[in-house]
mmCIF file of C-alpha atoms and ligand atoms in Angstrom:
data_model
loop_
_atom_site.group_PDB
_atom_site.id
_atom_site.type_symbol
_atom_site.label_atom_id
_atom_site.label_comp_id
_atom_site.label_asym_id
_atom_site.label_seq_id
_atom_site.Cartn_x
_atom_site.Cartn_y
_atom_site.Cartn_z
ATOM 1 C CA UNK W 7 0.000 0.000 0.000
ATOM 2 C CA UNK W 8 1.207 3.509 -0.679
ATOM 3 C CA UNK W 9 -0.260 6.988 -0.708
ATOM 4 C CA UNK W 10 -0.604 9.478 -3.506
ATOM 5 C CA UNK W 11 -1.596 13.077 -2.853
ATOM 6 C CA UNK W 12 -3.905 15.224 -4.933
ATOM 7 C CA UNK W 13 -3.682 18.957 -4.323
ATOM 8 C CA UNK W 14 -6.757 21.144 -3.849
ATOM 9 C CA UNK W 15 -6.438 24.555 -5.468
ATOM 10 C CA UNK W 16 -7.718 28.010 -4.664
ATOM 11 C CA UNK W 17 -9.365 28.979 -7.978
ATOM 12 C CA UNK W 18 -8.752 32.686 -7.373
ATOM 13 C CA UNK W 19 -4.955 32.290 -7.205
ATOM 14 C CA UNK W 20 -4.536 28.928 -8.988
ATOM 15 C CA UNK W 21 -2.278 27.860 -6.108
ATOM 16 C CA UNK W 22 -2.501 24.600 -4.130
ATOM 17 C CA UNK W 23 -3.804 25.028 -0.582
ATOM 18 C CA UNK W 24 -3.917 21.458 0.730
ATOM 19 C CA UNK W 25 -3.746 17.873 -0.482
ATOM 20 C CA UNK W 26 -5.889 14.757 -0.136
ATOM 21 C CA UNK W 27 -4.144 11.450 0.642
ATOM 22 C CA UNK W 28 -5.405 8.655 -1.633
ATOM 23 C CA UNK W 29 -4.351 5.069 -1.105
ATOM 24 C CA UNK W 30 -3.068 2.750 -3.867
ATOM 25 C CA UNK W 31 -2.198 -0.913 -3.755
ATOM 26 C CA UNK W 32 1.131 -1.620 -5.393
ATOM 27 C CA UNK W 33 0.288 -5.066 -6.752
ATOM 28 C CA UNK W 34 3.303 -7.214 -7.748
ATOM 29 C CA UNK W 35 1.696 -8.208 -11.085
ATOM 30 C CA UNK W 36 -0.977 -5.590 -11.820
ATOM 31 C CA UNK W 37 0.908 -2.453 -10.788
ATOM 32 C CA UNK W 38 -0.949 0.334 -8.970
ATOM 33 C CA UNK W 39 -4.504 -0.737 -8.120
ATOM 34 C CA UNK W 40 -7.082 1.975 -7.461
ATOM 35 C CA UNK W 41 -8.885 1.994 -4.077
ATOM 36 C CA UNK W 42 -12.195 1.600 -5.916
ATOM 37 C CA UNK W 43 -11.203 -2.069 -6.363
ATOM 38 C CA UNK W 44 -10.211 -2.915 -2.812
ATOM 39 C CA UNK W 45 -11.654 -0.479 -0.243
ATOM 40 C CA UNK W 46 -15.058 -2.192 -0.162
ATOM 41 C CA UNK W 47 -13.335 -5.592 0.195
ATOM 42 C CA UNK W 48 -11.176 -4.204 2.999
ATOM 43 C CA UNK W 49 -14.368 -2.940 4.636
ATOM 44 C CA UNK W 50 -16.038 -6.365 4.383
ATOM 45 C CA UNK W 51 -13.024 -8.186 5.844
ATOM 46 C CA UNK W 52 -12.480 -5.605 8.572
ATOM 47 C CA UNK W 53 -8.943 -4.886 7.318
ATOM 48 C CA UNK W 54 -9.989 -1.301 6.691
ATOM 49 C CA UNK W 55 -9.529 -0.321 10.342
ATOM 50 C CA UNK W 56 -5.824 -1.189 10.184
ATOM 51 C CA UNK W 57 -5.403 0.295 6.693
ATOM 52 C CA UNK W 58 -7.095 3.498 7.836
ATOM 53 C CA UNK W 59 -4.885 3.717 10.903
ATOM 54 C CA UNK W 60 -1.747 3.385 8.772
ATOM 55 C CA UNK W 61 -3.015 5.955 6.222
ATOM 56 C CA UNK W 62 -3.635 8.495 8.994
ATOM 57 C CA UNK W 63 -0.146 7.982 10.460
ATOM 58 C CA UNK W 64 1.571 8.062 7.064
ATOM 59 C CA UNK W 65 -0.311 11.145 5.788
ATOM 60 C CA UNK W 66 0.418 13.145 8.957
ATOM 61 C CA UNK W 67 4.094 12.102 8.911
ATOM 62 C CA UNK W 68 4.230 13.312 5.287
ATOM 63 C CA UNK W 69 2.634 16.611 6.297
ATOM 64 C CA UNK W 70 5.290 17.028 9.001
ATOM 65 C CA UNK W 71 7.989 16.387 6.358
ATOM 66 C CA UNK W 72 6.394 19.063 4.144
ATOM 67 C CA UNK W 73 6.387 21.534 7.035
ATOM 68 C CA UNK W 74 10.063 20.779 7.666
ATOM 69 C CA UNK W 75 10.818 21.296 3.968
ATOM 70 C CA UNK W 76 9.045 24.658 3.939
ATOM 71 C CA UNK W 77 6.285 23.412 1.630
ATOM 72 C CA UNK W 78 3.335 25.769 1.928
ATOM 73 C CA UNK W 79 0.294 23.525 2.277
ATOM 74 C CA UNK W 80 -2.298 24.484 4.880
ATOM 75 C CA UNK W 81 -3.574 20.957 5.503
ATOM 76 C CA UNK W 82 -3.601 17.306 4.555
ATOM 77 C CA UNK W 83 -6.966 15.583 4.042
ATOM 78 C CA UNK W 84 -7.486 11.935 4.970
ATOM 79 C CA UNK W 85 -10.453 9.705 4.082
ATOM 80 C CA UNK W 86 -12.080 7.962 7.025
ATOM 81 C CA UNK W 87 -13.993 4.716 6.505
ATOM 82 C CA UNK W 88 -17.179 3.860 8.364
ATOM 83 C CA UNK W 89 -15.483 1.145 10.492
ATOM 84 C CA UNK W 90 -12.671 3.486 11.440
ATOM 85 C CA UNK W 91 -15.124 6.228 12.348
ATOM 86 C CA UNK W 92 -16.965 3.968 14.826
ATOM 87 C CA UNK W 93 -13.822 2.333 16.230
ATOM 88 C CA UNK W 94 -13.525 3.074 19.972
ATOM 89 C CA UNK W 95 -9.839 4.049 19.554
ATOM 90 C CA UNK W 96 -10.409 6.428 16.657
ATOM 91 C CA UNK W 97 -10.404 9.680 18.624
ATOM 92 C CA UNK W 98 -7.344 8.616 20.569
ATOM 93 C CA UNK W 99 -5.498 7.713 17.365
ATOM 94 C CA UNK W 100 -6.244 11.165 15.915
ATOM 95 C CA UNK W 101 -4.977 12.852 19.075
ATOM 96 C CA UNK W 102 -1.831 10.715 19.111
ATOM 97 C CA UNK W 103 -0.961 11.287 15.471
ATOM 98 C CA UNK W 104 -1.326 15.062 15.889
ATOM 99 C CA UNK W 105 0.952 15.161 18.896
ATOM 100 C CA UNK W 106 3.501 12.699 17.389
ATOM 101 C CA UNK W 107 3.918 15.044 14.447
ATOM 102 C CA UNK W 108 3.618 18.298 16.413
ATOM 103 C CA UNK W 109 0.791 19.201 14.066
ATOM 104 C CA UNK W 110 -1.762 21.951 14.606
ATOM 105 C CA UNK W 111 -5.159 20.189 14.630
ATOM 106 C CA UNK W 112 -6.610 22.439 11.912
ATOM 107 C CA UNK W 113 -3.908 21.139 9.545
ATOM 108 C CA UNK W 114 -5.665 17.770 9.480
ATOM 109 C CA UNK W 115 -8.921 17.455 7.566
ATOM 110 C CA UNK W 116 -10.930 14.270 7.934
ATOM 111 C CA UNK W 117 -13.156 13.361 4.987
ATOM 112 C CA UNK W 118 -16.225 11.394 5.945
ATOM 113 C CA UNK W 119 -18.654 10.246 3.269
ATOM 114 C CA UNK W 120 -22.205 11.467 3.337
ATOM 115 C CA UNK W 121 -23.483 7.887 3.778
ATOM 116 C CA UNK W 122 -21.581 7.535 7.106
ATOM 117 C CA UNK W 123 -23.090 10.785 8.333
ATOM 118 C CA UNK W 124 -26.551 9.400 7.658
ATOM 119 C CA UNK W 125 -25.994 6.280 9.808
ATOM 120 C CA UNK W 126 -26.768 6.410 13.503
ATOM 121 C CA UNK W 127 -27.432 10.109 14.063
ATOM 122 C CA UNK W 128 -26.764 10.163 17.815
ATOM 123 C CA UNK W 129 -23.433 8.326 17.677
ATOM 124 C CA UNK W 130 -22.296 10.177 14.562
ATOM 125 C CA UNK W 131 -23.020 13.565 16.125
ATOM 126 C CA UNK W 132 -21.183 12.559 19.280
ATOM 127 C CA UNK W 133 -18.024 11.474 17.410
ATOM 128 C CA UNK W 134 -18.126 14.535 15.146
ATOM 129 C CA UNK W 135 -18.442 16.908 18.096
ATOM 130 C CA UNK W 136 -15.515 15.225 19.857
ATOM 131 C CA UNK W 137 -13.396 15.497 16.695
ATOM 132 C CA UNK W 138 -14.358 19.138 16.376
ATOM 133 C CA UNK W 139 -13.327 19.713 20.003
ATOM 134 C CA UNK W 140 -9.880 18.373 19.065
ATOM 135 C CA UNK W 141 -9.780 21.147 16.461
ATOM 136 C CA UNK W 142 -9.485 19.072 13.285
ATOM 137 C CA UNK W 143 -11.324 20.113 10.111
ATOM 138 C CA UNK W 144 -14.242 17.958 9.041
ATOM 139 C CA UNK W 145 -15.454 17.491 5.531
ATOM 140 C CA UNK W 146 -18.429 15.637 4.000
ATOM 141 C CA UNK W 147 -17.171 13.635 1.029
ATOM 142 C CA UNK W 148 -19.195 12.699 -2.088
ATOM 143 C CA UNK W 149 -21.948 15.105 -1.104
ATOM 144 C CA UNK W 150 -25.183 14.694 -3.024
ATOM 145 C CA UNK W 151 -24.912 10.923 -3.455
ATOM 146 C CA UNK W 152 -26.555 10.029 -0.117
ATOM 147 C CA UNK W 153 -29.844 11.040 1.357
ATOM 148 C CA UNK W 154 -29.011 13.887 3.725
ATOM 149 C CA UNK W 155 -31.915 15.306 5.600
ATOM 150 C CA UNK W 156 -31.565 19.063 5.444
ATOM 151 C CA UNK W 157 -32.452 19.635 9.089
ATOM 152 C CA UNK W 158 -29.894 17.024 10.171
ATOM 153 C CA UNK W 159 -27.262 18.568 7.920
ATOM 154 C CA UNK W 160 -27.644 21.843 9.745
ATOM 155 C CA UNK W 161 -26.729 20.176 13.041
ATOM 156 C CA UNK W 162 -23.535 18.515 11.755
ATOM 157 C CA UNK W 163 -20.383 20.332 12.866
ATOM 158 C CA UNK W 164 -18.478 20.045 9.591
ATOM 159 C CA UNK W 165 -16.417 22.750 7.861
ATOM 160 C CA UNK W 166 -16.394 21.691 4.245
ATOM 161 C CA UNK W 167 -18.685 20.004 1.794
ATOM 162 C CA UNK W 168 -17.242 18.188 -1.224
ATOM 163 C CA UNK W 169 -19.508 18.279 -4.280
ATOM 164 C CA UNK W 170 -19.426 14.802 -5.742
ATOM 165 C CA UNK W 171 -17.785 14.572 -9.143
ATOM 166 C CA UNK W 172 -20.941 13.140 -10.733
ATOM 167 C CA UNK W 173 -22.460 16.652 -10.476
ATOM 168 C CA UNK W 174 -19.281 18.337 -11.690
ATOM 169 C CA UNK W 175 -19.243 16.041 -14.742
ATOM 170 C CA UNK W 176 -22.679 17.333 -15.743
ATOM 171 C CA UNK W 177 -21.292 20.830 -16.312
ATOM 172 C CA UNK W 178 -20.989 21.100 -20.100
ATOM 173 C CA UNK W 179 -18.568 23.150 -22.167
ATOM 174 C CA UNK W 180 -21.312 25.730 -22.782
ATOM 175 C CA UNK W 181 -21.782 26.076 -19.005
ATOM 176 C CA UNK W 182 -25.123 24.243 -18.911
ATOM 177 C CA UNK W 183 -25.847 21.264 -16.647
ATOM 178 C CA UNK W 184 -24.514 22.760 -13.443
ATOM 179 C CA UNK W 185 -27.807 23.328 -11.643
ATOM 180 C CA UNK W 186 -27.211 20.737 -8.898
ATOM 181 C CA UNK W 187 -23.584 21.789 -8.343
ATOM 182 C CA UNK W 188 -24.696 25.439 -8.087
ATOM 183 C CA UNK W 189 -27.526 24.531 -5.710
ATOM 184 C CA UNK W 190 -25.196 22.533 -3.433
ATOM 185 C CA UNK W 191 -22.705 25.425 -3.414
ATOM 186 C CA UNK W 192 -25.436 27.951 -2.545
ATOM 187 C CA UNK W 193 -26.774 25.720 0.233
ATOM 188 C CA UNK W 194 -23.293 25.126 1.713
ATOM 189 C CA UNK W 195 -22.514 28.835 1.688
ATOM 190 C CA UNK W 196 -25.850 29.601 3.331
ATOM 191 C CA UNK W 197 -24.805 27.175 6.092
ATOM 192 C CA UNK W 198 -21.395 28.909 6.327
ATOM 193 C CA UNK W 199 -19.510 25.918 4.970
ATOM 194 C CA UNK W 200 -16.691 25.872 2.442
ATOM 195 C CA UNK W 201 -17.036 24.024 -0.841
ATOM 196 C CA UNK W 202 -14.556 21.708 -2.544
ATOM 197 C CA UNK W 203 -15.528 20.599 -6.035
ATOM 198 C CA UNK W 204 -14.072 17.206 -6.933
ATOM 199 C CA UNK W 205 -13.286 15.763 -10.338
ATOM 200 C CA UNK W 206 -12.877 19.066 -12.175
ATOM 201 C CA UNK W 207 -11.460 18.223 -15.589
ATOM 202 C CA UNK W 208 -12.268 21.115 -17.925
ATOM 203 C CA UNK W 209 -11.848 24.876 -18.111
ATOM 204 C CA UNK W 210 -15.654 25.230 -18.474
ATOM 205 C CA UNK W 211 -16.232 23.307 -15.228
ATOM 206 C CA UNK W 212 -13.610 25.416 -13.457
ATOM 207 C CA UNK W 213 -15.143 28.680 -14.740
ATOM 208 C CA UNK W 214 -18.622 27.589 -13.693
ATOM 209 C CA UNK W 215 -17.502 26.594 -10.174
ATOM 210 C CA UNK W 216 -15.438 29.761 -9.808
ATOM 211 C CA UNK W 217 -18.637 31.699 -10.520
ATOM 212 C CA UNK W 218 -20.329 29.783 -7.682
ATOM 213 C CA UNK W 219 -17.507 30.998 -5.395
ATOM 214 C CA UNK W 220 -16.241 27.469 -4.718
ATOM 215 C CA UNK W 221 -13.371 27.901 -2.301
ATOM 216 C CA UNK W 222 -11.378 24.903 -3.513
ATOM 217 C CA UNK W 223 -11.034 22.845 -6.678
ATOM 218 C CA UNK W 224 -9.684 19.321 -6.952
ATOM 219 C CA UNK W 225 -9.349 17.490 -10.238
ATOM 220 C CA UNK W 226 -7.259 16.474 -13.205
ATOM 221 C CA UNK W 227 -7.635 19.967 -14.713
ATOM 222 C CA UNK W 228 -5.146 21.200 -12.138
ATOM 223 C CA UNK W 229 -3.341 18.047 -11.057
ATOM 224 C CA UNK W 230 -3.709 14.257 -10.800
ATOM 225 C CA UNK W 231 -2.898 12.470 -7.542
ATOM 226 C CA UNK W 232 0.910 12.282 -7.325
ATOM 227 C CA UNK W 233 3.514 10.430 -5.251
ATOM 228 C CA UNK W 234 4.628 12.667 -2.352
ATOM 229 C CA UNK W 235 8.078 13.368 -3.855
ATOM 230 C CA UNK W 236 6.560 14.547 -7.155
ATOM 231 C CA UNK W 237 4.118 16.848 -5.395
ATOM 232 C CA UNK W 238 6.976 18.192 -3.248
ATOM 233 C CA UNK W 239 9.028 18.978 -6.363
ATOM 234 C CA UNK W 240 6.061 20.635 -8.069
ATOM 235 C CA UNK W 241 5.335 22.895 -5.088
ATOM 236 C CA UNK W 242 9.011 23.720 -4.595
ATOM 237 C CA UNK W 243 9.183 24.864 -8.231
ATOM 238 C CA UNK W 244 6.024 26.931 -7.776
ATOM 239 C CA UNK W 245 7.386 28.545 -4.607
ATOM 240 C CA UNK W 246 10.718 29.300 -6.330
ATOM 241 C CA UNK W 247 8.816 31.032 -9.175
ATOM 242 C CA UNK W 248 6.813 33.075 -6.666
ATOM 243 C CA UNK W 249 10.043 34.140 -4.921
ATOM 244 C CA UNK W 250 11.521 35.332 -8.225
ATOM 245 C CA UNK W 251 8.314 37.257 -9.007
ATOM 246 C CA UNK W 252 8.470 38.909 -5.584
ATOM 247 C CA UNK W 253 12.119 39.913 -6.102
ATOM 248 C CA UNK W 254 11.365 41.297 -9.553
ATOM 249 C CA UNK W 255 8.550 43.401 -8.060
ATOM 250 C CA UNK W 256 10.853 45.039 -5.500
ATOM 251 C CA UNK W 257 13.618 45.965 -7.984
ATOM 252 C CA UNK W 258 13.938 49.773 -8.105
ATOM 253 C CA UNK W 259 13.917 49.859 -11.962
ATOM 254 C CA UNK W 260 12.075 47.760 -14.573
ATOM 255 C CA UNK W 261 13.886 44.489 -15.313
ATOM 256 C CA UNK W 262 14.780 45.665 -18.860
ATOM 257 C CA UNK W 263 17.069 48.393 -17.435
ATOM 258 C CA UNK W 264 19.492 45.879 -15.915
ATOM 259 C CA UNK W 265 22.450 44.722 -18.026
ATOM 260 C CA UNK W 266 22.310 41.044 -19.101
HETATM 261 P P1 LIG M 14 -12.735 10.256 -2.917
HETATM 262 O O1 LIG M 14 -12.260 10.433 -1.523
HETATM 263 O O2 LIG M 14 -13.984 10.930 -3.317
HETATM 264 O O3 LIG M 14 -11.500 10.710 -3.820
HETATM 265 C C1 LIG M 14 -11.611 11.315 -5.056
HETATM 266 C C2 LIG M 14 -11.376 10.327 -6.181
HETATM 267 O O4 LIG M 14 -11.533 11.003 -7.404
HETATM 268 C C3 LIG M 14 -9.969 9.766 -6.228
HETATM 269 O O5 LIG M 14 -10.078 8.441 -6.757
HETATM 270 C C4 LIG M 14 -9.272 10.667 -7.245
HETATM 271 O O6 LIG M 14 -8.144 10.065 -7.849
HETATM 272 C C5 LIG M 14 -10.400 10.824 -8.223
HETATM 273 N N1 LIG M 14 -10.258 12.040 -9.021
HETATM 274 C C6 LIG M 14 -9.751 13.226 -8.643
HETATM 275 N N2 LIG M 14 -9.835 14.135 -9.627
HETATM 276 C C7 LIG M 14 -10.430 13.502 -10.676
HETATM 277 C C8 LIG M 14 -10.804 13.924 -11.998
HETATM 278 O O7 LIG M 14 -10.621 15.064 -12.404
HETATM 279 N N3 LIG M 14 -11.418 12.993 -12.766
HETATM 280 C C9 LIG M 14 -11.666 11.719 -12.348
HETATM 281 N N4 LIG M 14 -12.247 10.879 -13.189
HETATM 282 N N5 LIG M 14 -11.315 11.294 -11.111
HETATM 283 C C10 LIG M 14 -10.698 12.187 -10.294
HETATM 284 P P2 LIG M 14 -9.295 7.242 -6.118
HETATM 285 O O8 LIG M 14 -7.942 7.665 -5.695
HETATM 286 O O9 LIG M 14 -9.439 6.093 -7.066
HETATM 287 O O10 LIG M 14 -10.137 6.960 -4.802
HETATM 288 C C11 LIG M 14 -11.453 6.486 -4.873
HETATM 289 C C12 LIG M 14 -12.090 6.473 -3.521
HETATM 290 O O11 LIG M 14 -11.466 5.524 -2.667
HETATM 291 C C13 LIG M 14 -11.977 7.783 -2.771
HETATM 292 O O12 LIG M 14 -12.922 8.684 -3.245
HETATM 293 C C14 LIG M 14 -12.214 7.338 -1.338
HETATM 294 O O13 LIG M 14 -13.591 7.208 -1.092
HETATM 295 C C15 LIG M 14 -11.594 5.965 -1.333
HETATM 296 N N6 LIG M 14 -10.259 6.090 -0.702
HETATM 297 C C16 LIG M 14 -9.087 6.486 -1.221
HETATM 298 N N7 LIG M 14 -8.112 6.457 -0.295
HETATM 299 C C17 LIG M 14 -8.699 6.048 0.860
HETATM 300 C C18 LIG M 14 -8.222 5.834 2.205
HETATM 301 O O14 LIG M 14 -7.059 6.053 2.538
HETATM 302 N N8 LIG M 14 -9.144 5.409 3.125
HETATM 303 C C19 LIG M 14 -10.463 5.194 2.780
HETATM 304 N N9 LIG M 14 -11.304 4.785 3.741
HETATM 305 N N10 LIG M 14 -10.932 5.404 1.552
HETATM 306 C C20 LIG M 14 -10.066 5.816 0.594
HETATM 307 MG MG1 LIG M 15 -12.107 11.921 -0.298
HETATM 308 MG MG1 LIG M 16 -15.300 12.134 -3.082
#
């Protein structure tokens, strides 16, 4: 098992703000296997609790490495499975991983799918409130694919709502087809939540979501999930470019007036 990271971009600056950890299975014969093929199996066999624990540790250790390297990412996002969410040690493991990596709690975002949120309301609310007390960010993943009750949604202490990519895909090149995405964005903003749009692949989708004031964009249009070292290199290059731009701005004369 290994992790790739997909950055989430601020569409107003086109700069990465955070990254989501996505697991892959490095199969000896088949190469990298997507989690779509094995997460549900891992859930059935119960292996998911251990996989989830390792993902959380690994992703936070990687975030610590990025901090040490001066990589400017505000947070790392980690997917939490239903079994992990209900595990009695889950809260403790979150606390431990934050302190082991001397990480500010708001630098960890936990992504919980809408279907988990709709499970046992009392228990879910209790766990979510305890996580929120720790100070971590909470996000509802794949929003729009479950059956959220609107009044229940209002009670959930989450920070971010991720518009499922099935709604993003409906946004056509002429800008039509985005009614559900726009409605979800408007509802989230009315509830004072941030929006991440997932699976953004085209300029038209980006433009449409920018017009809905989506705070963050994740998708192949900007960047595919990458191994940590590749993402590190990409951000280092971006930061170096920004430094040069800053230096150019503070030169007393226009660049053309300097010899060479
Ligand atoms: P997700 O959390 O909703 O992650 C987004 C998925 O969309 C990822 O698929 C990502 O590679 C894919 N994606 C991102 N941008 C685009 C795009 O522009 N176009 C298309 N077609 N796809 C895009 P991936 O990596 O295959 O993961 C699938 C799902 O597996 C995830 O959906 C998540 O639910 C689950 N998963 C991944 N890693 C973990 C993990 O560590 N723990 C748990 N419990 N689940 C995980
Ligand atoms: Mg996710
Ligand atoms: Mg999703």
